[in-house]
């Protein structure tokens, strides 16, 4: 009888340990899933920032080119006016 009670106590203790480890595993899996989701969101956010940066660089280059072309046109107009004088 004592052996049976001891065996039942060990089984109960083993079941508790298994249940605790199962819960711990579930928590770790959830944390892993959450981390993967955050990583995906971060990658999307980073890509968005990189796209905005590329667009800003293109806009700046367009502005520089347009400004340079405008200065060249203005110089030609001034030169033509000086020749007319």
PDB file of C-alpha atoms in Angstrom:
ATOM      1  CA  UNK A   1       0.000   0.000   0.000  1.00  0.00           C
ATOM      2  CA  UNK A   2       2.817   2.388   0.879  1.00  0.00           C
ATOM      3  CA  UNK A   3       4.497   1.517  -2.410  1.00  0.00           C
ATOM      4  CA  UNK A   4       1.296   2.332  -4.294  1.00  0.00           C
ATOM      5  CA  UNK A   5       0.897   5.647  -2.484  1.00  0.00           C
ATOM      6  CA  UNK A   6       4.532   6.523  -3.161  1.00  0.00           C
ATOM      7  CA  UNK A   7       4.154   5.560  -6.828  1.00  0.00           C
ATOM      8  CA  UNK A   8       1.015   7.699  -7.115  1.00  0.00           C
ATOM      9  CA  UNK A   9       2.809  10.618  -5.465  1.00  0.00           C
ATOM     10  CA  UNK A  10       5.727  10.285  -7.892  1.00  0.00           C
ATOM     11  CA  UNK A  11       3.336  10.069 -10.834  1.00  0.00           C
ATOM     12  CA  UNK A  12       1.467  13.156  -9.630  1.00  0.00           C
ATOM     13  CA  UNK A  13       4.769  15.029  -9.207  1.00  0.00           C
ATOM     14  CA  UNK A  14       5.887  13.916 -12.660  1.00  0.00           C
ATOM     15  CA  UNK A  15       2.598  15.084 -14.194  1.00  0.00           C
ATOM     16  CA  UNK A  16       2.999  18.481 -12.509  1.00  0.00           C
ATOM     17  CA  UNK A  17       6.535  18.817 -13.867  1.00  0.00           C
ATOM     18  CA  UNK A  18       5.347  17.819 -17.346  1.00  0.00           C
ATOM     19  CA  UNK A  19       2.490  20.331 -17.147  1.00  0.00           C
ATOM     20  CA  UNK A  20       4.837  23.110 -15.970  1.00  0.00           C
ATOM     21  CA  UNK A  21       7.269  22.360 -18.776  1.00  0.00           C
ATOM     22  CA  UNK A  22       4.441  22.264 -21.309  1.00  0.00           C
ATOM     23  CA  UNK A  23       3.298  25.692 -20.109  1.00  0.00           C
ATOM     24  CA  UNK A  24       6.869  26.996 -20.231  1.00  0.00           C
ATOM     25  CA  UNK A  25       7.235  25.640 -23.763  1.00  0.00           C
ATOM     26  CA  UNK A  26       3.953  27.274 -24.780  1.00  0.00           C
ATOM     27  CA  UNK A  27       5.163  30.619 -23.379  1.00  0.00           C
ATOM     28  CA  UNK A  28       8.475  30.318 -25.223  1.00  0.00           C
ATOM     29  CA  UNK A  29       6.683  29.438 -28.463  1.00  0.00           C
ATOM     30  CA  UNK A  30       4.397  32.456 -28.032  1.00  0.00           C
ATOM     31  CA  UNK A  31       7.400  34.696 -27.368  1.00  0.00           C
ATOM     32  CA  UNK A  32       9.091  33.319 -30.469  1.00  0.00           C
ATOM     33  CA  UNK A  33       5.973  33.964 -32.527  1.00  0.00           C
ATOM     34  CA  UNK A  34       5.686  37.508 -31.159  1.00  0.00           C
ATOM     35  CA  UNK A  35       9.363  38.150 -31.860  1.00  0.00           C
ATOM     36  CA  UNK A  36       9.000  36.893 -35.438  1.00  0.00           C
ATOM     37  CA  UNK A  37       6.008  39.202 -35.922  1.00  0.00           C
ATOM     38  CA  UNK A  38       7.961  42.175 -34.550  1.00  0.00           C
ATOM     39  CA  UNK A  39      10.874  41.295 -36.821  1.00  0.00           C
ATOM     40  CA  UNK A  40       8.569  41.269 -39.838  1.00  0.00           C
ATOM     41  CA  UNK A  41       7.071  44.629 -38.825  1.00  0.00           C
ATOM     42  CA  UNK A  42      10.551  46.058 -38.293  1.00  0.00           C
ATOM     43  CA  UNK A  43      11.690  44.841 -41.711  1.00  0.00           C
ATOM     44  CA  UNK A  44       8.671  46.508 -43.315  1.00  0.00           C
ATOM     45  CA  UNK A  45       9.303  49.733 -41.418  1.00  0.00           C
ATOM     46  CA  UNK A  46      12.987  49.686 -42.383  1.00  0.00           C
ATOM     47  CA  UNK A  47      12.107  49.087 -46.032  1.00  0.00           C
ATOM     48  CA  UNK A  48       9.669  51.997 -45.903  1.00  0.00           C
ATOM     49  CA  UNK A  49      12.395  54.264 -44.518  1.00  0.00           C
ATOM     50  CA  UNK A  50      14.842  53.093 -47.176  1.00  0.00           C
ATOM     51  CA  UNK A  51      12.252  53.813 -49.885  1.00  0.00           C
ATOM     52  CA  UNK A  52      11.645  57.301 -48.466  1.00  0.00           C
ATOM     53  CA  UNK A  53      15.389  57.947 -48.341  1.00  0.00           C
ATOM     54  CA  UNK A  54      15.829  56.844 -51.956  1.00  0.00           C
ATOM     55  CA  UNK A  55      12.932  59.097 -52.979  1.00  0.00           C
ATOM     56  CA  UNK A  56      14.454  62.026 -51.062  1.00  0.00           C
ATOM     57  CA  UNK A  57      17.828  61.461 -52.765  1.00  0.00           C
ATOM     58  CA  UNK A  58      16.140  61.367 -56.176  1.00  0.00           C
ATOM     59  CA  UNK A  59      14.185  64.550 -55.402  1.00  0.00           C
ATOM     60  CA  UNK A  60      17.352  66.311 -54.234  1.00  0.00           C
ATOM     61  CA  UNK A  61      19.223  65.262 -57.360  1.00  0.00           C
ATOM     62  CA  UNK A  62      16.314  66.477 -59.514  1.00  0.00           C
ATOM     63  CA  UNK A  63      16.344  69.822 -57.666  1.00  0.00           C
ATOM     64  CA  UNK A  64      20.110  70.196 -58.123  1.00  0.00           C
ATOM     65  CA  UNK A  65      19.873  69.392 -61.820  1.00  0.00           C
ATOM     66  CA  UNK A  66      16.949  71.773 -62.345  1.00  0.00           C
ATOM     67  CA  UNK A  67      18.751  74.545 -60.434  1.00  0.00           C
ATOM     68  CA  UNK A  68      21.923  74.051 -62.457  1.00  0.00           C
ATOM     69  CA  UNK A  69      19.971  74.113 -65.726  1.00  0.00           C
ATOM     70  CA  UNK A  70      18.109  77.254 -64.623  1.00  0.00           C
ATOM     71  CA  UNK A  71      21.391  79.000 -63.745  1.00  0.00           C
ATOM     72  CA  UNK A  72      22.787  78.068 -67.152  1.00  0.00           C
ATOM     73  CA  UNK A  73      19.676  79.449 -68.895  1.00  0.00           C
ATOM     74  CA  UNK A  74      19.851  82.627 -66.819  1.00  0.00           C
ATOM     75  CA  UNK A  75      23.513  83.077 -67.765  1.00  0.00           C
ATOM     76  CA  UNK A  76      22.665  82.629 -71.451  1.00  0.00           C
ATOM     77  CA  UNK A  77      19.853  85.183 -71.181  1.00  0.00           C
ATOM     78  CA  UNK A  78      22.146  87.671 -69.421  1.00  0.00           C
ATOM     79  CA  UNK A  79      24.838  87.074 -72.013  1.00  0.00           C
ATOM     80  CA  UNK A  80      22.356  87.663 -74.824  1.00  0.00           C
ATOM     81  CA  UNK A  81      21.114  90.869 -73.149  1.00  0.00           C
ATOM     82  CA  UNK A  82      24.685  92.101 -72.780  1.00  0.00           C
ATOM     83  CA  UNK A  83      25.275  91.473 -76.475  1.00  0.00           C
ATOM     84  CA  UNK A  84      22.096  93.399 -77.311  1.00  0.00           C
ATOM     85  CA  UNK A  85      23.286  96.405 -75.303  1.00  0.00           C
TER      86      UNK A  85
END
